[in-house]
């Protein structure tokens, strides 16, 4: 699949001029040869490393004095650790694509430059104002912009239409409420000789467990797990408990595997017919599209009091600790990368949401949406999008709620006990930032 994607990108993106590709060509003002280091999380959906290589090569063709050297750093968490270590070791990178939720941790290190300071022209400001508001929730602290959305997502419901039809369900009517999800998941579960051969639903409970829990929180009229300044969490709120109990009930009724459902293997379980539905990032959309051997559908997440999904994914950051010239070169590259045509092509090739509304007005995206309308589901869900969990000392605060979810899913603790302990831990960590 990676080879196929790479060939597609090479054919559509490397010609290097507006007349042949539709991409606006921007020449950086830098005249001295310069090599910039960019950390990038390669262990994400969509097979993006080959695409990034090609984009960096194209940029160098158009700007011969600038070379972008990607450093593929593993998962988002790995990338965070490696970037922080590089900064502390005096090897600060010029830019990186990191979790949007790393914002407060990077601010606490005084590690990132504000993007607004580079936007010195009306054109720059129009570009900055051109991203979806839902994605800017995790990109700003107050009125100051620190991150530029790149590979961003919402969680969507993938479902096997063939399995729906076999279970006597309408393949064009996925569940739209918690009650419908609960009932449909049971009907879609197949047990033979005491063994479950097809689960009705899988919602990953490791890796990004907090993210999945957020879906059940924000669907309660927009309640979220944290405040908007990164200093408080609401892990022990009764609405958090309600969401976790519903999630757990899908395992208790046998329609979801008991214990921990793995993030990494859930897409393959779906593609192999081991589960009829799954919650996963839209960043896996192209993977599912290219590899499903059955008719599938994509839908917004079922609602409780309201629809809702936290946003997710990675932003560009520019780092302090490098020269102004290098920062400016990094900014020029980010603007080039987020041209409407490139944003549209990145969305097509990976499944991530195009981060600019104007990207959906390009001919290539209009044609793709006509051929594959499911590419619009995650975008449309942005109407009900909320900020992903983001706090100071992100890793430790996130671990507290991830551990609580694990304890509940493995029957080590009841919901209230686990959430109370998680809140106590988070309060202890965040007290220093209040």
Short mmCIF file of C-alpha atoms in Angstrom, two decimals:
data_model
loop_
_atom_site.label_atom_id
_atom_site.label_comp_id
_atom_site.label_asym_id
_atom_site.label_seq_id
_atom_site.Cartn_x
_atom_site.Cartn_y
_atom_site.Cartn_z
CA UNK A 1 0.00 0.00 0.00
CA UNK A 2 2.85 2.37 0.86
CA UNK A 3 4.31 1.92 -2.63
CA UNK A 4 0.96 2.64 -4.19
CA UNK A 5 0.49 5.79 -2.15
CA UNK A 6 4.03 6.94 -2.83
CA UNK A 7 3.56 6.50 -6.60
CA UNK A 8 0.30 8.45 -6.43
CA UNK A 9 1.95 11.28 -4.57
CA UNK A 10 4.93 11.30 -6.88
CA UNK A 11 2.66 11.53 -9.87
CA UNK A 12 0.54 14.33 -8.50
CA UNK A 13 2.81 16.34 -6.25
CA UNK A 14 6.35 16.39 -7.55
CA UNK A 15 5.98 18.30 -10.81
CA UNK A 16 6.60 21.48 -8.87
CA UNK A 17 4.67 24.28 -10.54
CA UNK A 18 1.17 25.71 -10.50
CA UNK A 19 0.63 24.95 -14.15
CA UNK A 20 1.22 21.20 -13.81
CA UNK A 21 0.05 20.32 -10.31
CA UNK A 22 -2.22 23.09 -9.11
CA UNK A 23 0.07 23.80 -6.16
CA UNK A 24 1.02 27.38 -5.47
CA UNK A 25 4.78 27.70 -5.62
CA UNK A 26 6.38 29.85 -2.94
CA UNK A 27 10.04 30.75 -2.93
CA UNK A 28 11.60 31.18 0.48
CA UNK A 29 13.58 34.37 1.03
CA UNK A 30 16.53 32.43 2.47
CA UNK A 31 19.62 32.63 0.23
CA UNK A 32 22.24 30.77 2.28
CA UNK A 33 22.11 26.94 2.16
CA UNK A 34 20.32 25.62 5.22
CA UNK A 35 19.32 22.20 6.54
CA UNK A 36 16.35 22.03 8.89
CA UNK A 37 15.60 19.12 11.20
CA UNK A 38 11.94 18.11 11.53
CA UNK A 39 10.78 15.42 13.97
CA UNK A 40 7.81 13.43 12.75
CA UNK A 41 5.72 10.63 14.37
CA UNK A 42 5.87 7.79 11.89
CA UNK A 43 3.78 5.29 13.91
CA UNK A 44 0.45 6.82 12.94
CA UNK A 45 -2.26 5.84 10.49
CA UNK A 46 -2.01 6.32 6.75
CA UNK A 47 1.62 5.31 6.01
CA UNK A 48 2.79 8.91 5.93
CA UNK A 49 6.59 8.57 6.07
CA UNK A 50 7.02 8.04 2.32
CA UNK A 51 4.66 10.94 1.69
CA UNK A 52 6.67 13.22 3.95
CA UNK A 53 9.89 12.20 2.17
CA UNK A 54 8.37 13.16 -1.16
CA UNK A 55 7.05 16.46 0.11
CA UNK A 56 10.42 17.40 1.57
CA UNK A 57 12.09 16.46 -1.72
CA UNK A 58 9.63 18.59 -3.67
CA UNK A 59 10.22 21.54 -1.37
CA UNK A 60 13.97 21.24 -1.91
CA UNK A 61 13.43 21.21 -5.69
CA UNK A 62 11.53 24.46 -5.46
CA UNK A 63 13.83 25.95 -2.82
CA UNK A 64 17.33 24.55 -3.55
CA UNK A 65 18.93 26.35 -0.60
CA UNK A 66 16.66 24.62 1.93
CA UNK A 67 16.81 20.95 2.85
CA UNK A 68 14.25 19.50 5.26
CA UNK A 69 15.56 16.42 7.07
CA UNK A 70 12.74 14.38 8.66
CA UNK A 71 13.56 12.42 11.80
CA UNK A 72 11.03 9.60 12.15
CA UNK A 73 10.63 9.28 15.88
CA UNK A 74 8.06 6.53 16.45
CA UNK A 75 4.68 7.17 18.08
CA UNK A 76 3.43 10.55 19.20
CA UNK A 77 4.54 9.72 22.73
CA UNK A 78 7.96 8.63 21.47
CA UNK A 79 8.27 11.85 19.50
CA UNK A 80 7.42 13.93 22.54
CA UNK A 81 10.08 12.14 24.59
CA UNK A 82 12.74 12.42 21.89
CA UNK A 83 12.07 16.10 21.19
CA UNK A 84 12.21 16.95 24.89
CA UNK A 85 15.47 15.01 25.22
CA UNK A 86 16.93 16.78 22.18
CA UNK A 87 16.05 20.19 23.60
CA UNK A 88 17.53 19.37 27.00
CA UNK A 89 20.64 18.00 25.28
CA UNK A 90 21.21 21.19 23.32
CA UNK A 91 20.19 19.67 19.98
CA UNK A 92 16.94 21.57 19.52
CA UNK A 93 15.16 20.68 16.26
CA UNK A 94 13.93 23.47 14.02
CA UNK A 95 10.39 22.19 13.78
CA UNK A 96 8.33 19.11 14.51
CA UNK A 97 4.95 17.53 13.98
CA UNK A 98 3.83 16.55 17.46
CA UNK A 99 0.58 15.91 19.26
CA UNK A 100 -1.61 18.96 19.37
CA UNK A 101 -2.12 18.09 23.05
CA UNK A 102 1.59 18.56 23.76
CA UNK A 103 0.97 22.32 23.73
CA UNK A 104 1.03 22.98 27.48
CA UNK A 105 3.96 20.67 28.14
CA UNK A 106 5.96 22.50 25.46
CA UNK A 107 4.92 25.86 26.89
CA UNK A 108 6.06 24.77 30.34
CA UNK A 109 9.50 24.14 28.81
CA UNK A 110 9.40 27.55 27.07
CA UNK A 111 10.27 25.52 23.98
CA UNK A 112 8.03 26.80 21.18
CA UNK A 113 7.73 30.05 19.29
CA UNK A 114 4.38 31.72 18.82
CA UNK A 115 3.20 31.58 15.23
CA UNK A 116 1.50 34.97 15.32
CA UNK A 117 4.87 36.72 15.46
CA UNK A 118 5.73 35.37 12.00
CA UNK A 119 2.47 36.55 10.43
CA UNK A 120 3.59 40.02 9.43
CA UNK A 121 1.50 40.49 6.29
CA UNK A 122 -2.19 40.48 5.48
CA UNK A 123 -1.63 37.35 3.41
CA UNK A 124 -0.02 35.61 6.38
CA UNK A 125 -2.94 36.54 8.61
CA UNK A 126 -5.47 35.28 6.10
CA UNK A 127 -3.56 32.00 5.93
CA UNK A 128 -3.55 31.71 9.74
CA UNK A 129 -7.26 32.45 9.95
CA UNK A 130 -8.01 29.80 7.33
CA UNK A 131 -7.92 26.68 9.53
CA UNK A 132 -10.96 25.00 11.05
CA UNK A 133 -11.86 26.48 14.42
CA UNK A 134 -12.25 22.99 15.86
CA UNK A 135 -8.60 22.25 15.18
CA UNK A 136 -7.43 25.55 16.62
CA UNK A 137 -8.83 24.60 20.05
CA UNK A 138 -5.67 22.57 20.69
CA UNK A 139 -3.43 25.00 18.81
CA UNK A 140 -3.74 28.16 20.89
CA UNK A 141 -3.21 29.27 24.45
CA UNK A 142 -5.67 32.08 24.92
CA UNK A 143 -5.32 34.27 21.84
CA UNK A 144 -1.78 33.17 20.98
CA UNK A 145 -1.19 30.54 18.30
CA UNK A 146 1.57 27.99 18.87
CA UNK A 147 0.59 25.08 16.62
CA UNK A 148 -0.48 24.76 13.00
CA UNK A 149 -2.87 21.87 12.25
CA UNK A 150 -1.50 19.25 9.87
CA UNK A 151 -2.59 15.62 10.32
CA UNK A 152 -5.74 16.12 12.31
CA UNK A 153 -8.65 13.83 12.96
CA UNK A 154 -11.86 13.04 14.71
CA UNK A 155 -12.98 9.59 15.84
CA UNK A 156 -15.51 7.97 13.53
CA UNK A 157 -17.58 4.79 13.48
CA UNK A 158 -16.53 2.23 10.87
CA UNK A 159 -19.05 -0.53 10.18
CA UNK A 160 -19.23 -3.64 8.03
CA UNK A 161 -22.29 -3.37 5.80
CA UNK A 162 -22.16 -7.06 4.89
CA UNK A 163 -22.26 -7.99 8.58
CA UNK A 164 -25.21 -5.63 9.09
CA UNK A 165 -27.14 -7.30 6.30
CA UNK A 166 -26.32 -10.77 7.63
CA UNK A 167 -27.63 -9.73 11.06
CA UNK A 168 -30.89 -8.42 9.60
CA UNK A 169 -29.89 -4.78 10.10
CA UNK A 170 -30.20 -2.05 7.47
CA UNK A 171 -26.67 -1.58 6.06
CA UNK A 172 -27.49 2.04 5.29
CA UNK A 173 -28.60 2.79 8.86
CA UNK A 174 -25.69 2.65 11.33
CA UNK A 175 -26.51 3.31 15.00
CA UNK A 176 -27.03 6.98 15.81
CA UNK A 177 -27.62 6.77 19.59
CA UNK A 178 -26.05 4.95 22.52
CA UNK A 179 -29.13 2.75 22.82
CA UNK A 180 -28.97 1.79 19.14
CA UNK A 181 -25.24 1.09 19.43
CA UNK A 182 -25.85 -1.17 22.42
CA UNK A 183 -28.60 -3.10 20.64
CA UNK A 184 -26.91 -3.33 17.23
CA UNK A 185 -23.64 -4.50 18.76
CA UNK A 186 -25.44 -7.40 20.42
CA UNK A 187 -27.18 -8.38 17.18
CA UNK A 188 -23.88 -8.27 15.30
CA UNK A 189 -22.06 -10.52 17.79
CA UNK A 190 -21.68 -14.12 16.60
CA UNK A 191 -20.88 -16.93 19.03
CA UNK A 192 -20.22 -20.50 17.91
CA UNK A 193 -19.58 -23.40 20.29
CA UNK A 194 -19.04 -20.99 23.15
CA UNK A 195 -16.48 -18.92 21.20
CA UNK A 196 -17.13 -15.43 19.84
CA UNK A 197 -16.12 -15.38 16.18
CA UNK A 198 -17.38 -11.86 15.48
CA UNK A 199 -17.78 -9.10 18.03
CA UNK A 200 -20.31 -6.38 17.45
CA UNK A 201 -18.03 -3.49 18.41
CA UNK A 202 -14.46 -2.73 19.39
CA UNK A 203 -13.47 0.54 21.06
CA UNK A 204 -9.73 0.58 21.85
CA UNK A 205 -8.89 0.88 25.54
CA UNK A 206 -5.12 1.21 25.36
CA UNK A 207 -2.84 3.76 23.72
CA UNK A 208 -5.47 6.46 23.38
CA UNK A 209 -8.00 5.23 25.93
CA UNK A 210 -8.57 8.75 27.30
CA UNK A 211 -9.52 9.86 23.77
CA UNK A 212 -12.18 7.19 23.47
CA UNK A 213 -13.56 8.06 26.90
CA UNK A 214 -13.82 11.67 25.80
CA UNK A 215 -16.30 10.65 23.10
CA UNK A 216 -18.76 9.49 25.76
CA UNK A 217 -18.18 12.67 27.77
CA UNK A 218 -18.60 15.30 25.06
CA UNK A 219 -21.76 13.54 23.88
CA UNK A 220 -23.31 14.69 27.15
CA UNK A 221 -24.03 18.23 25.95
CA UNK A 222 -20.36 19.05 25.42
CA UNK A 223 -19.01 18.10 28.85
CA UNK A 224 -15.25 17.61 28.60
CA UNK A 225 -12.56 16.04 30.76
CA UNK A 226 -10.60 19.26 31.38
CA UNK A 227 -10.71 23.03 31.39
CA UNK A 228 -9.38 25.18 28.56
CA UNK A 229 -6.22 26.36 30.32
CA UNK A 230 -4.63 22.99 31.01
CA UNK A 231 -4.85 23.24 34.79
CA UNK A 232 -7.88 21.14 35.82
CA UNK A 233 -9.40 17.75 35.04
CA UNK A 234 -12.84 16.38 35.78
CA UNK A 235 -12.07 12.70 35.98
CA UNK A 236 -14.34 12.05 38.96
CA UNK A 237 -17.36 13.91 37.53
CA UNK A 238 -20.57 11.87 37.40
CA UNK A 239 -20.71 12.42 33.62
CA UNK A 240 -17.28 10.85 33.21
CA UNK A 241 -18.51 7.89 35.25
CA UNK A 242 -21.64 7.62 33.10
CA UNK A 243 -19.56 7.49 29.93
CA UNK A 244 -17.14 4.90 31.28
CA UNK A 245 -19.98 2.72 32.56
CA UNK A 246 -21.64 2.72 29.15
CA UNK A 247 -18.36 1.81 27.45
CA UNK A 248 -17.81 -1.00 29.95
CA UNK A 249 -21.37 -2.27 29.42
CA UNK A 250 -20.47 -3.21 25.85
CA UNK A 251 -18.00 -5.72 27.23
CA UNK A 252 -20.37 -6.86 29.96
CA UNK A 253 -23.04 -7.80 27.42
CA UNK A 254 -20.49 -9.73 25.34
CA UNK A 255 -20.61 -7.53 22.25
CA UNK A 256 -17.08 -6.20 22.86
CA UNK A 257 -14.06 -8.26 23.98
CA UNK A 258 -13.51 -8.30 27.71
CA UNK A 259 -10.37 -6.72 29.11
CA UNK A 260 -8.19 -4.39 27.05
CA UNK A 261 -9.01 -3.81 23.38
CA UNK A 262 -5.77 -2.92 21.59
CA UNK A 263 -5.55 0.26 19.53
CA UNK A 264 -2.99 -1.21 17.11
CA UNK A 265 -4.92 -4.37 16.26
CA UNK A 266 -8.46 -3.00 16.15
CA UNK A 267 -8.23 -1.94 12.46
CA UNK A 268 -6.89 -5.36 11.45
CA UNK A 269 -9.64 -7.05 13.49
CA UNK A 270 -12.18 -4.98 11.57
CA UNK A 271 -10.60 -5.77 8.20
CA UNK A 272 -10.45 -9.49 9.09
CA UNK A 273 -14.12 -9.61 10.12
CA UNK A 274 -13.42 -10.16 13.80
CA UNK A 275 -15.51 -7.13 14.70
CA UNK A 276 -18.43 -5.65 12.79
CA UNK A 277 -17.94 -2.08 14.05
CA UNK A 278 -15.07 -0.08 15.47
CA UNK A 279 -14.31 3.36 16.82
CA UNK A 280 -11.05 4.64 15.34
CA UNK A 281 -9.32 7.69 13.97
CA UNK A 282 -10.24 8.93 10.54
CA UNK A 283 -6.49 8.69 9.95
CA UNK A 284 -7.18 5.01 9.23
CA UNK A 285 -9.75 5.78 6.54
CA UNK A 286 -7.43 5.24 3.57
CA UNK A 287 -6.14 2.03 5.13
CA UNK A 288 -9.68 0.68 5.46
CA UNK A 289 -10.64 1.90 1.99
CA UNK A 290 -7.65 0.21 0.37
CA UNK A 291 -7.82 -3.08 2.27
CA UNK A 292 -11.44 -3.90 3.13
CA UNK A 293 -12.72 -6.92 1.22
CA UNK A 294 -16.32 -6.14 2.16
CA UNK A 295 -18.68 -3.23 1.75
CA UNK A 296 -18.15 -0.80 4.65
CA UNK A 297 -19.57 2.44 5.89
CA UNK A 298 -18.34 5.38 7.94
CA UNK A 299 -20.57 7.42 10.23
CA UNK A 300 -20.46 10.03 12.95
CA UNK A 301 -20.31 8.64 16.47
CA UNK A 302 -23.66 7.77 18.07
CA UNK A 303 -25.05 10.47 20.34
CA UNK A 304 -26.36 10.50 23.89
CA UNK A 305 -27.64 13.99 24.65
CA UNK A 306 -25.72 15.35 21.65
CA UNK A 307 -23.31 14.30 18.94
CA UNK A 308 -19.66 14.87 19.63
CA UNK A 309 -16.07 13.79 19.17
CA UNK A 310 -12.79 15.15 20.46
CA UNK A 311 -10.42 16.21 17.73
CA UNK A 312 -7.01 14.60 17.56
CA UNK A 313 -3.74 14.38 15.70
CA UNK A 314 -0.63 16.44 15.14
CA UNK A 315 0.39 20.06 14.70
CA UNK A 316 3.47 21.76 13.36
CA UNK A 317 5.57 23.53 16.00
CA UNK A 318 8.54 25.89 15.56
CA UNK A 319 11.11 25.79 18.34
CA UNK A 320 12.92 28.44 20.27
CA UNK A 321 16.65 27.94 20.70
CA UNK A 322 17.42 28.18 16.98
CA UNK A 323 18.25 31.31 14.99
CA UNK A 324 15.60 33.69 13.70
CA UNK A 325 16.64 32.78 10.15
CA UNK A 326 16.01 29.10 10.82
CA UNK A 327 12.68 29.86 12.48
CA UNK A 328 11.63 31.94 9.47
CA UNK A 329 12.66 29.15 7.11
CA UNK A 330 10.61 26.69 9.16
CA UNK A 331 7.62 29.03 9.00
CA UNK A 332 7.96 29.33 5.20
CA UNK A 333 8.01 25.53 4.93
CA UNK A 334 4.91 25.17 7.10
CA UNK A 335 3.02 27.67 4.96
CA UNK A 336 4.08 25.77 1.85
CA UNK A 337 2.97 22.46 3.36
CA UNK A 338 -0.45 23.84 4.28
CA UNK A 339 -1.28 25.18 0.85
CA UNK A 340 -4.87 24.15 0.03
CA UNK A 341 -3.84 21.71 -2.69
CA UNK A 342 -1.29 19.93 -0.51
CA UNK A 343 -3.68 19.77 2.41
CA UNK A 344 -6.29 18.24 0.12
CA UNK A 345 -3.85 15.68 -1.30
CA UNK A 346 -2.60 14.75 2.19
CA UNK A 347 -6.19 14.10 3.25
CA UNK A 348 -6.84 11.95 0.19
CA UNK A 349 -3.65 9.93 0.63
CA UNK A 350 -3.93 9.34 4.39
CA UNK A 351 -7.56 9.78 5.49
CA UNK A 352 -6.82 12.64 7.87
CA UNK A 353 -9.21 15.59 7.78
CA UNK A 354 -8.13 18.40 5.49
CA UNK A 355 -7.43 21.13 8.03
CA UNK A 356 -8.65 24.07 5.94
CA UNK A 357 -12.23 24.52 4.66
CA UNK A 358 -10.80 25.93 1.44
CA UNK A 359 -9.06 22.60 0.76
CA UNK A 360 -12.50 21.06 0.26
CA UNK A 361 -13.14 23.59 -2.50
CA UNK A 362 -10.24 22.35 -4.61
CA UNK A 363 -11.07 20.35 -7.72
CA UNK A 364 -9.11 17.34 -6.52
CA UNK A 365 -11.03 17.14 -3.24
CA UNK A 366 -14.39 17.75 -4.88
CA UNK A 367 -13.72 14.91 -7.29
CA UNK A 368 -12.53 12.60 -4.51
CA UNK A 369 -15.57 13.39 -2.35
CA UNK A 370 -17.84 12.62 -5.27
CA UNK A 371 -16.14 9.24 -5.70
CA UNK A 372 -15.80 8.50 -1.98
CA UNK A 373 -18.23 10.58 0.11
CA UNK A 374 -17.12 8.94 3.39
CA UNK A 375 -14.08 11.25 3.30
CA UNK A 376 -16.46 14.03 4.42
CA UNK A 377 -17.78 12.32 7.56
CA UNK A 378 -14.98 13.40 9.89
CA UNK A 379 -15.06 16.91 8.45
CA UNK A 380 -18.81 17.19 9.01
CA UNK A 381 -18.38 15.90 12.56
CA UNK A 382 -16.21 18.96 13.30
CA UNK A 383 -19.51 20.77 13.87
CA UNK A 384 -19.61 18.71 17.07
CA UNK A 385 -15.86 18.72 17.67
CA UNK A 386 -14.19 19.46 21.02
CA UNK A 387 -10.65 19.91 22.24
CA UNK A 388 -8.70 16.76 22.96
CA UNK A 389 -7.49 16.23 26.55
CA UNK A 390 -4.55 18.61 27.00
CA UNK A 391 -2.96 19.75 30.25
CA UNK A 392 0.36 20.72 31.71
CA UNK A 393 2.51 17.66 32.38
CA UNK A 394 0.39 15.92 29.76
CA UNK A 395 2.01 12.49 29.95
CA UNK A 396 1.42 11.99 33.69
CA UNK A 397 -2.06 13.51 33.77
CA UNK A 398 -3.07 11.40 30.78
CA UNK A 399 -1.58 8.27 32.35
CA UNK A 400 -3.80 8.73 35.41
CA UNK A 401 -7.02 8.43 33.39
CA UNK A 402 -5.61 5.75 31.07
CA UNK A 403 -4.76 3.66 34.14
CA UNK A 404 -8.25 4.18 35.54
CA UNK A 405 -9.82 2.95 32.31
CA UNK A 406 -7.52 -0.09 32.32
CA UNK A 407 -8.45 -0.94 35.91
CA UNK A 408 -12.16 -0.77 35.07
CA UNK A 409 -11.91 -2.75 31.84
CA UNK A 410 -9.92 -5.52 33.56
CA UNK A 411 -12.27 -5.61 36.58
CA UNK A 412 -9.58 -4.52 39.03
CA UNK A 413 -11.56 -1.52 40.28
CA UNK A 414 -15.10 -0.21 40.02
CA UNK A 415 -15.72 2.97 38.03
CA UNK A 416 -16.05 5.39 40.95
CA UNK A 417 -12.96 4.12 42.78
CA UNK A 418 -10.78 4.24 39.65
CA UNK A 419 -11.92 7.71 38.64
CA UNK A 420 -11.52 9.13 42.14
CA UNK A 421 -7.93 7.90 42.27
CA UNK A 422 -7.22 9.33 38.82
CA UNK A 423 -8.58 12.71 39.85
CA UNK A 424 -6.51 12.72 43.02
CA UNK A 425 -3.39 12.00 41.00
CA UNK A 426 -4.17 14.69 38.44
CA UNK A 427 -4.88 17.26 41.16
CA UNK A 428 -1.53 16.55 42.74
CA UNK A 429 0.28 17.04 39.42
CA UNK A 430 -1.59 20.13 38.28
CA UNK A 431 -1.57 22.00 41.61
CA UNK A 432 1.75 23.61 40.67
CA UNK A 433 0.21 25.20 37.56
CA UNK A 434 -2.85 26.80 39.19
#
